[in-house]
Amino acid sequence: MSVDFFMRPTLEAARELLGKRLFFKGKYGYISETEAYVGQDDPASHAARGKTPRNAPMFYRGGFSYVYFIYGMYYCINIVTERENFPSAVLIRGLVAKESAAKTDGPGKLARYLGVTTAHSGIDLTQADDFFVAEGISLSDDKVERTPRVGIRVGLEKPWRFLVKDKNFLA
DNA sequence: ACCCCGATCGTA
DNA sequence: ACGATCGGGGTT
């Protein structure tokens, strides 16, 4: 995907990322679940309290990776959206891998499957040749469901989680 | 320097 | 329902 794909409203990017393929060092999967984190006013966002060394990539222009370490054992992969200095990103929460036996039904599990860590935060996915998003399966709106985001304690009134209703349609 | 807690997951 | 496990970030 090109820079234009990511430099647009985050909710739109989160919806459109469903069905796309996320590649990392030769492995890939179809994106089946995403969440949008939009701007400093989104209380659930890591950027809600301003820029820090960890969340700095969220302030980059769309198309960069933002990877963080959580709960002492997992990494979570985000793709930055919108313009520079408007902190926003899409969390990749679900993947359907080629070897469908692979356990990639959660943000921590899919990062572990791909081998992505914080060493891969702040990378330009529109330039890298081993970490990028490519076309996949196009999904009509009737195959997409929206719900509140999970694992957070604030911002639950926003239906900013997007998921593919029937994952069997991917793969 | 210290302390609390988290955009999770597996097991109970 | 809860414990594992540790870096980040706010506070001192």
mmCIF file of C-alpha atoms (C1' of nucleotides) in Angstrom:
data_model
loop_
_atom_site.group_PDB
_atom_site.id
_atom_site.type_symbol
_atom_site.label_atom_id
_atom_site.label_comp_id
_atom_site.label_asym_id
_atom_site.label_seq_id
_atom_site.Cartn_x
_atom_site.Cartn_y
_atom_site.Cartn_z
ATOM 1 C CA MET A 1 0.000 0.000 0.000
ATOM 2 C CA SER A 2 1.164 3.536 -0.737
ATOM 3 C CA VAL A 3 1.385 6.540 1.573
ATOM 4 C CA ASP A 4 -2.044 7.786 0.431
ATOM 5 C CA PHE A 5 -3.712 4.644 1.750
ATOM 6 C CA PHE A 6 -2.605 5.442 5.307
ATOM 7 C CA MET A 7 -2.802 9.251 5.199
ATOM 8 C CA ARG A 8 -6.570 9.423 5.588
ATOM 9 C CA PRO A 9 -9.138 9.249 8.400
ATOM 10 C CA THR A 10 -8.157 6.474 10.815
ATOM 11 C CA LEU A 11 -11.621 4.887 10.952
ATOM 12 C CA GLU A 12 -11.542 4.581 7.175
ATOM 13 C CA ALA A 13 -8.068 3.036 7.246
ATOM 14 C CA ALA A 14 -9.092 0.602 10.003
ATOM 15 C CA ARG A 15 -12.062 -0.546 7.901
ATOM 16 C CA GLU A 16 -10.075 -0.812 4.687
ATOM 17 C CA LEU A 17 -7.217 -2.738 6.277
ATOM 18 C CA LEU A 18 -9.554 -5.703 6.804
ATOM 19 C CA GLY A 19 -8.772 -8.360 4.202
ATOM 20 C CA LYS A 20 -5.391 -6.829 3.319
ATOM 21 C CA ARG A 21 -2.261 -8.927 3.796
ATOM 22 C CA LEU A 22 0.331 -7.981 6.427
ATOM 23 C CA PHE A 23 3.830 -9.187 5.530
ATOM 24 C CA PHE A 24 6.917 -9.485 7.737
ATOM 25 C CA LYS A 25 10.091 -11.231 6.618
ATOM 26 C CA GLY A 26 8.299 -13.569 4.216
ATOM 27 C CA LYS A 27 5.443 -14.523 6.542
ATOM 28 C CA TYR A 28 1.993 -13.014 6.105
ATOM 29 C CA GLY A 29 -1.635 -13.213 7.040
ATOM 30 C CA TYR A 30 -4.967 -11.634 6.100
ATOM 31 C CA ILE A 31 -6.019 -8.925 8.546
ATOM 32 C CA SER A 32 -9.263 -9.978 10.260
ATOM 33 C CA GLU A 33 -9.585 -7.488 13.113
ATOM 34 C CA THR A 34 -8.474 -3.882 13.732
ATOM 35 C CA GLU A 35 -8.994 -1.007 16.151
ATOM 36 C CA ALA A 36 -8.677 2.742 15.560
ATOM 37 C CA TYR A 37 -6.908 5.095 17.979
ATOM 38 C CA VAL A 38 -7.536 8.661 16.919
ATOM 39 C CA GLY A 39 -5.768 11.802 18.087
ATOM 40 C CA GLN A 40 -4.753 13.185 21.469
ATOM 41 C CA ASP A 41 -8.398 13.564 22.520
ATOM 42 C CA ASP A 42 -8.979 9.794 22.378
ATOM 43 C CA PRO A 43 -8.575 8.851 26.068
ATOM 44 C CA ALA A 44 -7.797 5.222 25.212
ATOM 45 C CA SER A 45 -4.859 6.168 22.986
ATOM 46 C CA HIS A 46 -1.250 5.914 24.089
ATOM 47 C CA ALA A 47 -0.940 9.444 22.717
ATOM 48 C CA ALA A 48 -3.607 10.850 25.048
ATOM 49 C CA ARG A 49 -0.934 12.239 27.386
ATOM 50 C CA GLY A 50 1.391 13.587 24.759
ATOM 51 C CA LYS A 51 4.478 12.408 22.947
ATOM 52 C CA THR A 52 6.971 10.081 24.669
ATOM 53 C CA PRO A 53 9.878 8.019 23.292
ATOM 54 C CA ARG A 54 7.599 4.987 23.106
ATOM 55 C CA ASN A 55 4.664 6.504 21.222
ATOM 56 C CA ALA A 56 6.670 8.918 19.053
ATOM 57 C CA PRO A 57 5.896 6.951 15.851
ATOM 58 C CA MET A 58 2.187 7.705 16.374
ATOM 59 C CA PHE A 59 3.038 11.314 15.549
ATOM 60 C CA TYR A 60 4.640 10.395 12.206
ATOM 61 C CA ARG A 61 2.715 10.617 8.955
ATOM 62 C CA GLY A 62 0.606 7.606 7.959
ATOM 63 C CA GLY A 63 2.392 4.445 6.852
ATOM 64 C CA PHE A 64 4.841 3.882 9.707
ATOM 65 C CA SER A 65 4.780 1.040 12.229
ATOM 66 C CA TYR A 66 4.218 1.614 15.937
ATOM 67 C CA VAL A 67 5.048 -1.470 18.017
ATOM 68 C CA TYR A 68 4.828 -1.507 21.809
ATOM 69 C CA PHE A 69 5.560 -4.025 24.554
ATOM 70 C CA ILE A 70 2.694 -4.890 26.907
ATOM 71 C CA TYR A 71 1.970 -6.986 30.001
ATOM 72 C CA GLY A 72 5.591 -8.014 30.339
ATOM 73 C CA MET A 73 5.374 -10.540 27.497
ATOM 74 C CA TYR A 74 3.635 -9.383 24.337
ATOM 75 C CA TYR A 75 4.162 -6.997 21.471
ATOM 76 C CA CYS A 76 1.330 -5.261 19.618
ATOM 77 C CA ILE A 77 1.548 -4.004 16.030
ATOM 78 C CA ASN A 78 -0.031 -0.718 14.928
ATOM 79 C CA ILE A 79 0.042 1.083 11.604
ATOM 80 C CA VAL A 80 0.190 4.864 11.858
ATOM 81 C CA THR A 81 -2.430 6.917 9.999
ATOM 82 C CA GLU A 82 -3.237 10.513 8.985
ATOM 83 C CA ARG A 83 -0.889 13.497 8.838
ATOM 84 C CA GLU A 84 2.315 14.182 10.742
ATOM 85 C CA ASN A 85 1.744 15.412 14.318
ATOM 86 C CA PHE A 86 -1.823 14.090 14.459
ATOM 87 C CA PRO A 87 -1.175 10.983 16.614
ATOM 88 C CA SER A 88 -3.303 8.145 15.296
ATOM 89 C CA ALA A 89 -2.907 4.486 14.421
ATOM 90 C CA VAL A 90 -4.680 1.212 13.704
ATOM 91 C CA LEU A 91 -3.986 -1.712 16.047
ATOM 92 C CA ILE A 92 -3.849 -5.048 14.232
ATOM 93 C CA ARG A 93 -5.791 -7.447 16.473
ATOM 94 C CA GLY A 94 -6.386 -10.461 14.278
ATOM 95 C CA LEU A 95 -4.764 -12.253 11.379
ATOM 96 C CA VAL A 96 -5.623 -15.362 9.368
ATOM 97 C CA ALA A 97 -2.340 -17.005 8.453
ATOM 98 C CA LYS A 98 -1.590 -19.080 5.372
ATOM 99 C CA GLU A 99 -0.976 -22.096 7.582
ATOM 100 C CA SER A 100 -4.382 -21.647 9.201
ATOM 101 C CA ALA A 101 -3.176 -23.789 12.089
ATOM 102 C CA ALA A 102 -0.998 -20.888 13.237
ATOM 103 C CA LYS A 103 -2.425 -19.138 16.262
ATOM 104 C CA THR A 104 -2.818 -15.509 15.204
ATOM 105 C CA ASP A 105 -6.224 -14.675 16.704
ATOM 106 C CA GLY A 106 -5.067 -11.860 18.969
ATOM 107 C CA PRO A 107 -2.702 -8.890 18.845
ATOM 108 C CA GLY A 108 -0.021 -10.500 21.034
ATOM 109 C CA LYS A 109 -0.211 -13.856 19.289
ATOM 110 C CA LEU A 110 0.014 -12.494 15.772
ATOM 111 C CA ALA A 111 3.044 -10.335 16.594
ATOM 112 C CA ARG A 112 4.730 -13.391 18.041
ATOM 113 C CA TYR A 113 3.865 -15.438 14.949
ATOM 114 C CA LEU A 114 5.329 -12.835 12.596
ATOM 115 C CA GLY A 115 8.358 -12.169 14.804
ATOM 116 C CA VAL A 116 7.695 -8.442 15.156
ATOM 117 C CA THR A 117 9.085 -6.676 18.264
ATOM 118 C CA THR A 118 9.765 -3.121 19.416
ATOM 119 C CA ALA A 119 12.930 -3.312 17.312
ATOM 120 C CA HIS A 120 10.521 -2.877 14.395
ATOM 121 C CA SER A 121 8.707 0.218 15.682
ATOM 122 C CA GLY A 122 8.993 3.413 13.640
ATOM 123 C CA ILE A 123 9.595 1.673 10.299
ATOM 124 C CA ASP A 124 8.145 3.133 7.097
ATOM 125 C CA LEU A 125 5.982 0.310 5.767
ATOM 126 C CA THR A 126 5.624 2.093 2.418
ATOM 127 C CA GLN A 127 9.403 1.796 1.855
ATOM 128 C CA ALA A 128 10.548 -1.371 3.660
ATOM 129 C CA ASP A 129 10.821 -4.507 1.554
ATOM 130 C CA ASP A 130 10.293 -7.004 4.398
ATOM 131 C CA PHE A 131 7.524 -5.274 6.423
ATOM 132 C CA PHE A 132 4.518 -3.966 4.503
ATOM 133 C CA VAL A 133 0.809 -4.228 3.719
ATOM 134 C CA ALA A 134 -0.365 -5.615 0.369
ATOM 135 C CA GLU A 135 -3.699 -6.072 -1.380
ATOM 136 C CA GLY A 136 -5.743 -9.069 -0.314
ATOM 137 C CA ILE A 137 -9.440 -9.903 -0.313
ATOM 138 C CA SER A 138 -12.004 -7.155 -0.844
ATOM 139 C CA LEU A 139 -14.794 -7.220 1.749
ATOM 140 C CA SER A 140 -18.249 -5.690 1.343
ATOM 141 C CA ASP A 141 -19.825 -3.911 4.333
ATOM 142 C CA ASP A 142 -22.169 -6.823 5.095
ATOM 143 C CA LYS A 143 -19.107 -8.919 5.978
ATOM 144 C CA VAL A 144 -17.808 -6.349 8.485
ATOM 145 C CA GLU A 145 -18.878 -5.831 12.092
ATOM 146 C CA ARG A 146 -18.188 -2.833 14.373
ATOM 147 C CA THR A 147 -17.985 -2.985 18.174
ATOM 148 C CA PRO A 148 -16.372 -1.016 21.018
ATOM 149 C CA ARG A 149 -12.629 -1.530 21.458
ATOM 150 C CA VAL A 150 -11.462 -4.174 23.929
ATOM 151 C CA GLY A 151 -8.972 -4.187 26.774
ATOM 152 C CA ILE A 152 -9.479 -0.518 27.571
ATOM 153 C CA ARG A 153 -11.310 1.258 30.393
ATOM 154 C CA VAL A 154 -12.161 4.540 28.697
ATOM 155 C CA GLY A 155 -13.499 5.409 25.280
ATOM 156 C CA LEU A 156 -15.864 2.443 25.346
ATOM 157 C CA GLU A 157 -18.640 4.541 23.799
ATOM 158 C CA LYS A 158 -16.805 4.602 20.454
ATOM 159 C CA PRO A 159 -17.449 1.627 18.103
ATOM 160 C CA TRP A 160 -13.930 1.731 16.748
ATOM 161 C CA ARG A 161 -13.181 -1.999 16.504
ATOM 162 C CA PHE A 162 -13.659 -3.563 13.080
ATOM 163 C CA LEU A 163 -13.770 -7.292 12.428
ATOM 164 C CA VAL A 164 -14.585 -9.736 9.677
ATOM 165 C CA LYS A 165 -17.745 -11.621 10.682
ATOM 166 C CA ASP A 166 -16.762 -14.893 9.053
ATOM 167 C CA LYS A 167 -13.017 -15.506 9.136
ATOM 168 C CA ASN A 168 -13.480 -18.528 6.876
ATOM 169 C CA PHE A 169 -14.031 -16.037 4.097
ATOM 170 C CA LEU A 170 -10.348 -15.120 4.409
ATOM 171 C CA ALA A 171 -7.459 -17.599 4.061
ATOM 172 C "C1'" DA B 1 14.898 6.035 42.503
ATOM 173 C "C1'" DC B 2 10.397 4.162 43.092
ATOM 174 C "C1'" DC B 3 5.933 2.463 42.085
ATOM 175 C "C1'" DC B 4 1.859 1.267 39.601
ATOM 176 C "C1'" DC B 5 -0.299 -0.552 35.849
ATOM 177 C "C1'" DG B 6 -1.252 -2.064 31.167
ATOM 178 C "C1'" DA B 7 -4.560 -1.526 23.423
ATOM 179 C "C1'" DT B 8 -2.852 -9.747 26.543
ATOM 180 C "C1'" DC B 9 -3.251 -14.585 26.976
ATOM 181 C "C1'" DG B 10 -3.760 -19.108 28.996
ATOM 182 C "C1'" DT B 11 -5.668 -21.622 32.456
ATOM 183 C "C1'" DA B 12 -9.407 -22.241 36.232
ATOM 184 C "C1'" DA C 1 -11.859 -14.970 37.459
ATOM 185 C "C1'" DC C 2 -7.031 -14.491 37.880
ATOM 186 C "C1'" DG C 3 -1.999 -14.801 37.676
ATOM 187 C "C1'" DA C 4 2.270 -14.260 34.854
ATOM 188 C "C1'" DT C 5 5.804 -10.769 33.924
ATOM 189 C "C1'" DC C 6 8.445 -6.309 33.000
ATOM 190 C "C1'" DG C 7 9.016 -1.795 30.503
ATOM 191 C "C1'" DG C 8 7.067 2.808 30.397
ATOM 192 C "C1'" DG C 9 5.785 6.903 32.426
ATOM 193 C "C1'" DG C 10 4.424 9.692 36.182
ATOM 194 C "C1'" DT C 11 5.856 11.131 40.524
ATOM 195 C "C1'" DT C 12 9.389 11.978 44.170
#
